[in-house]
Amino acid sequence: MSDLTLILLAAGNSSRFKVPVKKQWLRIGHDPLWLFVTNRITKMVSFANVIVVAHPEELPFMRSMCDITLVAGGSTRQDSLRNALSQVDTPYVLVSDIARACIDSTVLTRLITARELADCIVPTLGVNDTIVYGDDTIVRESIKRIQTPQLSRTTILRLALDTTQEYTDESSAIVAHGGTRHYVEGDIRADKITRIDDLRALECLGSPAAMTFTGNGFDVHPFEEGKQMVLGGVEIESSYGFKAHSDGDVAIHALIDALLGAACMGDIGMLFPDTDEDYKNIDSKVLLTRCVEKIHAFGFVIAHADITVIAQVPKIGPYKEQMRKTLAPLMGLSPSRLNIKATTTEHLGFIGRKEGVGVMATASLHYFDWING
Ligand code: MG
C-alpha cells in the first residue's frame, strides 16, 4: 500500500492565458487538462489517494467526469493547498500543478526514492544564462531554479503552512519553519506553464477531439399586460410582455438551455435559479453572456444555433434580422451561423389562443482548438 497522496492544484484563474478557455479545461482528446494530467501521473506512480483542488464553481462539472477526491480551492495557492492537506492521511504528500502537464516519470522516481532524506524533496535545475543582480554578475553555478512537484512530510508541511506568510512553493515554507530540504535533479518538462505558447510546445499533449456536440432547449412564457415585450434580445412593439422572474425573454432562455445541453452543463435553472433575487427582472442578454463565458471557460466554442419561435402573436418576421445581429455577437458567432425562424400553431392550443409564446432552440459546439488558435 502506498504511503503517498497526490495533490494536484487546478483552481487557478489562468489570468495570463489570454484565451477564453481556462487552462485546466483545454481539451486533450475529450479530457480536460486537469483530468489528463491526473491520469498521466497516476499511471506512472501508485498513490494511496489522489486529490484535485478545483475552483468551487467547477466542482459539480468535474464530479460528473471522475471518481477522484475533489476539494474546493481557496483564494491563493497556499489556501488551496491547506484545504487539500486537511484530507490527507498518508505520511507523505506529492504536490503538483496541473500546469506541469508533461512531468516525466524519472523525476517522480527521483523524488520518491529520496523521500526519507529530508522534510521536503525538491527538483531543481541550474541556469545556463548569465544572471545579473543590480550591476553584479552572480556566479550562476550557485543559482538553482526550484521546480514542482515537491514531495513533503505531511505533518511538517501542515505545520509550515499554518501561517499568514505566503510562500510560492512548499520547500520555502518548510525551510522557514525550520525543516529540511533535499534537492534532486529536475527536468525541463516540469517547467511551469503560464502562457498558451508554452503549452503548445509540449509534446505529450495531443489535439482536442474533432467532434460536434448538439443540444436542444425549449421554453414557454405566458403574456402579461403592461410589460415591455423582449424577445431574442429585441424590444417588440406590443401592449403586453412576458410573465417571468427575469425579463421573460423566452427565446434567450431556450437558447441558453440548448447551449448548456450541448456542453452537458445542466440547465438554465441550475445556472441562474429563479429563487435568486439577483436575477429578478434581469436582462436575459446578461444571462446569455454569462452562460457563454462559462461554456468558453470550460473548453468549448459555439459553432451554430437555430431558434424557432412558436407564436400566433406577435409577428416575428420584422424583428428576425435584428435578433440575429443582437444575439450572435453575444455568442462569439457570426450572424450567418445563427438562424431565427418563426411559426404559428394555426390557432391551436394555448399559443393559438394567444396566451403565450413557446421557443425551441438547437445549438452546436466544438472544443476550442488551442493548438491552432
Ligand atoms: Mg424561461
Tab-separated table of C-alpha atoms and ligand atoms in Angstrom:
chain	number	residue	atom	x	y	z
A	1	MET	CA	0.000	0.000	0.000
A	2	SER	CA	1.352	3.393	-0.941
A	3	ASP	CA	2.154	5.915	1.823
A	4	LEU	CA	1.863	8.823	-0.589
A	5	THR	CA	-1.018	11.124	-1.571
A	6	LEU	CA	-1.006	13.154	-4.785
A	7	ILE	CA	-2.407	16.707	-4.621
A	8	LEU	CA	-2.949	18.410	-7.951
A	9	LEU	CA	-3.687	22.128	-7.851
A	10	ALA	CA	-6.165	23.072	-10.583
A	11	ALA	CA	-8.009	26.041	-9.072
A	12	GLY	CA	-6.145	28.837	-10.881
A	13	ASN	CA	-7.784	31.618	-12.865
A	14	SER	CA	-5.489	31.352	-15.930
A	15	SER	CA	-5.244	35.153	-15.957
A	16	ARG	CA	-2.083	35.124	-18.101
A	17	PHE	CA	-3.524	32.705	-20.612
A	18	LYS	CA	-5.186	35.283	-22.912
A	19	VAL	CA	-7.732	32.861	-24.388
A	20	PRO	CA	-11.371	32.489	-23.260
A	21	VAL	CA	-10.775	28.899	-22.139
A	22	LYS	CA	-9.417	28.292	-18.639
A	23	LYS	CA	-6.120	26.423	-18.775
A	24	GLN	CA	-7.444	23.461	-16.765
A	25	TRP	CA	-10.306	22.986	-19.271
A	26	LEU	CA	-8.283	22.890	-22.509
A	27	ARG	CA	-9.103	19.543	-24.075
A	28	ILE	CA	-6.626	16.786	-24.833
A	29	GLY	CA	-8.819	14.430	-26.842
A	30	HIS	CA	-12.007	14.644	-24.762
A	31	ASP	CA	-10.256	15.070	-21.407
A	32	PRO	CA	-9.801	18.491	-19.844
A	33	LEU	CA	-6.160	19.202	-18.963
A	34	TRP	CA	-6.745	18.612	-15.213
A	35	LEU	CA	-8.036	15.083	-15.872
A	36	PHE	CA	-5.390	14.327	-18.499
A	37	VAL	CA	-2.582	15.288	-16.072
A	38	THR	CA	-4.162	13.331	-13.196
A	39	ASN	CA	-4.470	10.192	-15.333
A	40	ARG	CA	-0.941	10.617	-16.685
A	41	ILE	CA	0.704	10.870	-13.249
A	42	THR	CA	-1.376	8.092	-11.676
A	43	LYS	CA	-0.348	5.744	-14.490
A	44	MET	CA	3.313	6.362	-13.630
A	45	VAL	CA	3.098	6.132	-9.811
A	46	SER	CA	0.758	4.339	-7.403
A	47	PHE	CA	-0.825	6.654	-4.794
A	48	ALA	CA	-2.910	5.886	-1.680
A	49	ASN	CA	-5.196	8.782	-2.625
A	50	VAL	CA	-5.427	11.452	-5.318
A	51	ILE	CA	-6.864	14.899	-4.545
A	52	VAL	CA	-7.581	17.528	-7.177
A	53	VAL	CA	-8.163	21.069	-5.917
A	54	ALA	CA	-10.595	22.997	-8.097
A	55	HIS	CA	-12.475	26.261	-8.316
A	56	PRO	CA	-15.669	25.800	-6.237
A	57	GLU	CA	-17.907	26.635	-9.226
A	58	GLU	CA	-16.284	23.924	-11.323
A	59	LEU	CA	-16.651	21.087	-8.798
A	60	PRO	CA	-20.094	19.832	-9.942
A	61	PHE	CA	-18.913	19.574	-13.553
A	62	MET	CA	-15.698	17.837	-12.506
A	63	ARG	CA	-17.607	15.333	-10.342
A	64	SER	CA	-19.534	14.201	-13.401
A	65	MET	CA	-16.233	13.279	-15.096
A	66	CYS	CA	-14.335	11.251	-12.473
A	67	ASP	CA	-14.319	9.485	-9.082
A	68	ILE	CA	-11.259	11.381	-7.820
A	69	THR	CA	-11.446	13.222	-4.466
A	70	LEU	CA	-12.179	16.850	-5.350
A	71	VAL	CA	-11.585	19.708	-2.913
A	72	ALA	CA	-12.644	23.358	-3.246
A	73	GLY	CA	-9.735	25.741	-3.759
A	74	GLY	CA	-9.139	28.937	-1.790
A	75	SER	CA	-8.164	32.426	-2.890
A	76	THR	CA	-4.419	31.633	-3.057
A	77	ARG	CA	-2.311	28.581	-3.942
A	78	GLN	CA	-1.473	28.213	-0.262
A	79	ASP	CA	-5.156	28.322	0.809
A	80	SER	CA	-5.948	25.678	-1.794
A	81	LEU	CA	-3.108	23.505	-0.567
A	82	ARG	CA	-4.222	23.836	3.069
A	83	ASN	CA	-7.747	22.733	2.079
A	84	ALA	CA	-6.347	19.674	0.323
A	85	LEU	CA	-3.959	18.786	3.181
A	86	SER	CA	-6.924	18.541	5.561
A	87	GLN	CA	-7.993	15.449	3.559
A	88	VAL	CA	-4.581	13.716	3.552
A	89	ASP	CA	-3.972	10.723	5.849
A	90	THR	CA	-0.657	9.443	4.479
A	91	PRO	CA	2.806	10.334	5.877
A	92	TYR	CA	3.984	11.771	2.532
A	93	VAL	CA	2.368	14.076	0.025
A	94	LEU	CA	3.360	14.988	-3.537
A	95	VAL	CA	2.091	18.403	-4.651
A	96	SER	CA	1.953	19.461	-8.290
A	97	ASP	CA	0.181	21.982	-10.505
A	98	ILE	CA	-1.850	20.828	-13.485
A	99	ALA	CA	0.179	23.346	-15.485
A	100	ARG	CA	3.186	20.995	-15.153
A	101	ALA	CA	1.466	18.840	-17.702
A	102	CYS	CA	4.234	16.636	-19.077
A	103	ILE	CA	6.224	15.663	-15.988
A	104	ASP	CA	8.439	12.675	-16.676
A	105	SER	CA	8.436	9.519	-14.554
A	106	THR	CA	12.197	9.804	-13.917
A	107	VAL	CA	11.667	12.981	-11.837
A	108	LEU	CA	8.882	11.308	-9.867
A	109	THR	CA	11.103	8.296	-9.217
A	110	ARG	CA	13.963	10.546	-8.030
A	111	LEU	CA	11.600	12.334	-5.608
A	112	ILE	CA	10.083	9.148	-4.207
A	113	THR	CA	13.445	7.376	-3.842
A	114	ALA	CA	14.838	10.333	-1.847
A	115	ARG	CA	11.783	10.836	0.363
A	116	GLU	CA	13.444	9.892	3.679
A	117	LEU	CA	16.413	12.239	3.178
A	118	ALA	CA	14.651	15.450	4.299
A	119	ASP	CA	11.286	17.019	5.132
A	120	CYS	CA	10.865	18.198	1.551
A	121	ILE	CA	12.372	16.783	-1.649
A	122	VAL	CA	12.705	19.347	-4.412
A	123	PRO	CA	13.575	19.046	-8.122
A	124	THR	CA	15.917	21.790	-9.297
A	125	LEU	CA	17.592	22.914	-12.486
A	126	GLY	CA	20.649	25.086	-12.956
A	127	VAL	CA	20.697	28.156	-15.181
A	128	ASN	CA	22.621	28.462	-18.425
A	129	ASP	CA	22.185	32.209	-18.865
A	130	THR	CA	24.339	34.892	-17.254
A	131	ILE	CA	22.490	36.254	-14.215
A	132	VAL	CA	22.967	39.845	-13.057
A	133	TYR	CA	21.637	41.319	-9.791
A	134	GLY	CA	21.874	45.112	-9.887
A	135	ASP	CA	25.294	45.569	-11.509
A	136	ASP	CA	26.753	42.380	-10.071
A	137	THR	CA	27.114	39.251	-12.115
A	138	ILE	CA	26.087	36.281	-9.995
A	139	VAL	CA	28.091	33.072	-10.085
A	140	ARG	CA	25.481	31.092	-11.958
A	141	GLU	CA	26.658	27.756	-10.560
A	142	SER	CA	25.268	28.977	-7.210
A	143	ILE	CA	21.772	29.546	-8.682
A	144	LYS	CA	19.050	26.890	-8.570
A	145	ARG	CA	15.679	27.005	-10.278
A	146	ILE	CA	13.183	25.367	-7.941
A	147	GLN	CA	10.525	23.256	-9.632
A	148	THR	CA	7.493	21.286	-8.568
A	149	PRO	CA	6.258	18.648	-7.944
A	150	GLN	CA	7.775	18.518	-4.472
A	151	LEU	CA	7.432	15.649	-2.043
A	152	SER	CA	6.888	16.595	1.624
A	153	ARG	CA	6.271	15.024	5.007
A	154	THR	CA	2.570	15.721	5.521
A	155	THR	CA	2.708	16.743	9.207
A	156	ILE	CA	5.658	19.136	8.645
A	157	LEU	CA	4.006	20.722	5.608
A	158	ARG	CA	0.740	21.236	7.510
A	159	LEU	CA	2.599	22.996	10.343
A	160	ALA	CA	4.717	25.050	7.914
A	161	LEU	CA	1.621	26.345	6.110
A	162	ASP	CA	-0.150	27.291	9.352
A	163	THR	CA	0.891	30.920	8.861
A	164	THR	CA	-0.286	34.115	7.193
A	165	GLN	CA	3.062	34.366	5.367
A	166	GLU	CA	2.652	33.412	1.676
A	167	TYR	CA	5.212	31.098	0.062
A	168	THR	CA	5.474	30.259	-3.641
A	169	ASP	CA	6.434	26.621	-3.016
A	170	GLU	CA	6.275	24.050	-0.226
A	171	SER	CA	10.033	23.829	0.390
A	172	SER	CA	10.310	27.568	1.172
A	173	ALA	CA	7.563	27.243	3.790
A	174	ILE	CA	9.161	24.124	5.293
A	175	VAL	CA	12.656	25.681	5.477
A	176	ALA	CA	11.226	28.894	7.025
A	177	HIS	CA	9.530	26.663	9.608
A	178	GLY	CA	12.909	25.053	10.483
A	179	GLY	CA	12.517	21.937	8.337
A	180	THR	CA	14.994	20.432	5.893
A	181	ARG	CA	15.127	20.382	2.095
A	182	HIS	CA	16.886	17.929	-0.222
A	183	TYR	CA	17.499	18.625	-3.899
A	184	VAL	CA	17.188	16.166	-6.759
A	185	GLU	CA	17.766	16.798	-10.437
A	186	GLY	CA	14.751	18.393	-12.097
A	187	ASP	CA	13.516	18.173	-15.660
A	188	ILE	CA	12.788	20.860	-18.235
A	189	ARG	CA	9.424	19.154	-18.863
A	190	ALA	CA	8.360	20.106	-15.332
A	191	ASP	CA	8.715	23.817	-16.074
A	192	LYS	CA	5.669	25.864	-15.214
A	193	ILE	CA	3.285	26.811	-17.978
A	194	THR	CA	1.826	30.293	-17.785
A	195	ARG	CA	1.214	31.147	-21.462
A	196	ILE	CA	-0.605	29.143	-24.084
A	197	ASP	CA	2.515	29.096	-26.297
A	198	ASP	CA	4.338	27.187	-23.511
A	199	LEU	CA	1.626	24.566	-23.638
A	200	ARG	CA	1.746	24.315	-27.433
A	201	ALA	CA	5.452	23.499	-27.173
A	202	LEU	CA	4.796	20.392	-25.031
A	203	GLU	CA	4.961	17.130	-26.911
A	204	CYS	CA	2.940	14.978	-24.514
A	205	LEU	CA	-0.291	16.848	-25.282
A	206	GLY	CA	-2.493	15.799	-28.193
A	207	SER	CA	-5.137	17.850	-30.004
A	208	PRO	CA	-8.693	18.273	-28.812
A	209	ALA	CA	-11.145	15.737	-30.281
A	210	ALA	CA	-12.716	16.985	-33.524
A	211	MET	CA	-16.337	16.421	-32.561
A	212	THR	CA	-19.546	18.419	-32.665
A	213	PHE	CA	-21.920	18.438	-29.684
A	214	THR	CA	-25.584	19.311	-30.099
A	215	GLY	CA	-28.103	20.438	-27.505
A	216	ASN	CA	-31.731	21.476	-27.570
A	217	GLY	CA	-33.781	23.834	-25.427
A	218	PHE	CA	-37.481	24.598	-25.043
A	219	ASP	CA	-39.261	27.296	-23.051
A	220	VAL	CA	-42.722	28.829	-22.761
A	221	HIS	CA	-43.859	32.072	-21.112
A	222	PRO	CA	-47.395	33.444	-20.758
A	223	PHE	CA	-48.205	37.028	-21.697
A	224	GLU	CA	-48.534	39.753	-19.071
A	225	GLU	CA	-50.335	43.055	-19.748
A	226	GLY	CA	-48.462	46.334	-19.451
A	227	LYS	CA	-44.907	44.902	-19.585
A	228	GLN	CA	-42.302	45.636	-22.267
A	229	MET	CA	-42.002	42.612	-24.541
A	230	VAL	CA	-38.417	41.473	-25.132
A	231	LEU	CA	-37.774	38.524	-27.442
A	232	GLY	CA	-34.463	37.396	-28.880
A	233	GLY	CA	-32.816	40.357	-27.134
A	234	VAL	CA	-35.001	42.816	-29.077
A	235	GLU	CA	-37.809	45.081	-27.808
A	236	ILE	CA	-41.033	44.167	-29.605
A	237	GLU	CA	-43.890	46.610	-30.092
A	238	SER	CA	-46.773	45.178	-28.101
A	239	SER	CA	-49.174	46.131	-25.270
A	240	TYR	CA	-48.022	43.102	-23.268
A	241	GLY	CA	-44.787	41.381	-22.379
A	242	PHE	CA	-43.920	38.033	-20.751
A	243	LYS	CA	-44.678	36.990	-17.201
A	244	ALA	CA	-41.384	35.881	-15.630
A	245	HIS	CA	-38.859	36.312	-12.808
A	246	SER	CA	-36.455	37.795	-15.381
A	247	ASP	CA	-37.383	39.990	-18.364
A	248	GLY	CA	-39.072	36.838	-19.758
A	249	ASP	CA	-37.069	36.605	-22.981
A	250	VAL	CA	-38.269	33.122	-23.804
A	251	ALA	CA	-36.055	32.870	-26.914
A	252	ILE	CA	-32.855	33.528	-24.972
A	253	HIS	CA	-33.951	31.076	-22.259
A	254	ALA	CA	-34.451	28.282	-24.814
A	255	LEU	CA	-31.117	29.192	-26.425
A	256	ILE	CA	-29.272	29.045	-23.072
A	257	ASP	CA	-30.727	25.581	-22.437
A	258	ALA	CA	-29.610	24.435	-25.886
A	259	LEU	CA	-26.066	25.701	-25.243
A	260	LEU	CA	-25.882	24.115	-21.782
A	261	GLY	CA	-27.325	20.896	-23.199
A	262	ALA	CA	-24.597	20.693	-25.847
A	263	ALA	CA	-21.915	21.293	-23.194
A	264	CYS	CA	-23.523	18.793	-20.738
A	265	MET	CA	-23.636	21.601	-18.178
A	266	GLY	CA	-27.178	21.211	-16.840
A	267	ASP	CA	-29.878	23.819	-17.461
A	268	ILE	CA	-30.734	27.486	-17.011
A	269	GLY	CA	-32.386	26.883	-13.621
A	270	MET	CA	-29.159	25.372	-12.236
A	271	LEU	CA	-27.053	28.247	-13.520
A	272	PHE	CA	-29.467	31.082	-12.645
A	273	PRO	CA	-32.008	29.919	-10.013
A	274	ASP	CA	-35.266	31.916	-10.181
A	275	THR	CA	-35.281	31.997	-6.370
A	276	ASP	CA	-32.212	34.261	-6.560
A	277	GLU	CA	-33.147	37.946	-6.160
A	278	ASP	CA	-30.087	38.883	-8.292
A	279	TYR	CA	-31.971	37.645	-11.334
A	280	LYS	CA	-35.245	39.498	-10.702
A	281	ASN	CA	-36.184	41.417	-13.895
A	282	ILE	CA	-32.648	40.814	-15.198
A	283	ASP	CA	-31.922	41.451	-18.871
A	284	SER	CA	-31.679	37.933	-20.332
A	285	LYS	CA	-28.819	39.114	-22.574
A	286	VAL	CA	-26.758	39.319	-19.362
A	287	LEU	CA	-27.679	35.689	-18.602
A	288	LEU	CA	-26.702	34.642	-22.141
A	289	THR	CA	-23.373	36.467	-21.853
A	290	ARG	CA	-22.593	34.735	-18.533
A	291	CYS	CA	-23.625	31.354	-19.920
A	292	VAL	CA	-21.381	31.815	-22.982
A	293	GLU	CA	-18.446	32.874	-20.776
A	294	LYS	CA	-18.873	29.669	-18.804
A	295	ILE	CA	-19.123	27.498	-21.922
A	296	HIS	CA	-15.972	29.140	-23.316
A	297	ALA	CA	-14.142	28.770	-19.989
A	298	PHE	CA	-14.919	25.035	-19.999
A	299	GLY	CA	-13.218	24.492	-23.337
A	300	PHE	CA	-15.953	24.933	-25.961
A	301	VAL	CA	-16.669	27.324	-28.816
A	302	ILE	CA	-20.114	27.776	-30.308
A	303	ALA	CA	-20.428	26.670	-33.929
A	304	HIS	CA	-24.079	27.295	-34.732
A	305	ALA	CA	-27.523	27.936	-33.264
A	306	ASP	CA	-31.061	27.714	-34.620
A	307	ILE	CA	-34.091	29.241	-32.888
A	308	THR	CA	-37.753	28.539	-33.722
A	309	VAL	CA	-40.258	30.977	-32.208
A	310	ILE	CA	-43.763	29.437	-31.997
A	311	ALA	CA	-46.200	32.338	-31.726
A	312	GLN	CA	-49.641	33.266	-33.011
A	313	VAL	CA	-48.817	36.819	-31.930
A	314	PRO	CA	-46.704	38.919	-32.169
A	315	LYS	CA	-45.459	38.811	-35.767
A	316	ILE	CA	-41.749	37.871	-35.601
A	317	GLY	CA	-40.749	38.486	-39.247
A	318	PRO	CA	-39.891	42.208	-38.908
A	319	TYR	CA	-37.555	41.500	-35.949
A	320	LYS	CA	-35.640	38.392	-37.116
A	321	GLU	CA	-32.652	40.224	-38.575
A	322	GLN	CA	-32.280	42.430	-35.511
A	323	MET	CA	-32.444	39.320	-33.260
A	324	ARG	CA	-29.633	37.657	-35.222
A	325	LYS	CA	-27.462	40.753	-35.050
A	326	THR	CA	-28.147	41.144	-31.315
A	327	LEU	CA	-27.648	37.540	-30.205
A	328	ALA	CA	-24.825	36.315	-32.488
A	329	PRO	CA	-22.112	38.658	-31.103
A	330	LEU	CA	-23.061	37.661	-27.555
A	331	MET	CA	-22.119	34.080	-28.518
A	332	GLY	CA	-18.903	34.984	-30.364
A	333	LEU	CA	-20.715	33.818	-33.503
A	334	SER	CA	-21.069	35.285	-36.983
A	335	PRO	CA	-24.755	36.210	-37.627
A	336	SER	CA	-24.547	33.853	-40.628
A	337	ARG	CA	-24.285	30.942	-38.118
A	338	LEU	CA	-27.418	31.916	-36.202
A	339	ASN	CA	-30.793	31.125	-37.718
A	340	ILE	CA	-34.071	32.583	-36.455
A	341	LYS	CA	-37.378	31.261	-37.754
A	342	ALA	CA	-40.989	31.590	-36.699
A	343	THR	CA	-44.145	29.555	-36.993
A	344	THR	CA	-47.713	29.671	-35.654
A	345	THR	CA	-49.796	26.768	-34.304
A	346	GLU	CA	-52.632	27.554	-36.735
A	347	HIS	CA	-54.737	28.841	-33.806
A	348	LEU	CA	-54.437	25.542	-31.902
A	349	GLY	CA	-53.697	25.288	-28.170
A	350	PHE	CA	-52.576	27.971	-25.715
A	351	ILE	CA	-50.268	29.552	-28.271
A	352	GLY	CA	-53.095	29.609	-30.823
A	353	ARG	CA	-55.345	31.247	-28.192
A	354	LYS	CA	-52.690	33.982	-27.852
A	355	GLU	CA	-51.917	33.197	-24.204
A	356	GLY	CA	-48.159	32.991	-24.605
A	357	VAL	CA	-45.179	32.038	-26.772
A	358	GLY	CA	-43.040	28.898	-26.992
A	359	VAL	CA	-39.485	28.717	-28.337
A	360	MET	CA	-37.336	25.759	-29.401
A	361	ALA	CA	-33.593	26.141	-29.898
A	362	THR	CA	-30.729	23.953	-31.058
A	363	ALA	CA	-27.047	24.737	-30.605
A	364	SER	CA	-23.812	23.057	-31.723
A	365	LEU	CA	-20.450	23.325	-30.011
A	366	HIS	CA	-16.970	22.009	-30.587
A	367	TYR	CA	-13.855	22.037	-28.466
A	368	PHE	CA	-11.649	25.112	-28.616
A	369	ASP	CA	-8.698	24.273	-30.884
A	370	TRP	CA	-5.965	25.562	-28.592
A	371	ILE	CA	-3.184	24.150	-30.781
A	372	ASN	CA	-4.052	26.126	-33.916
A	373	GLY	CA	-5.638	29.012	-32.039
B	1	MG	MG	-37.960	30.929	-19.114
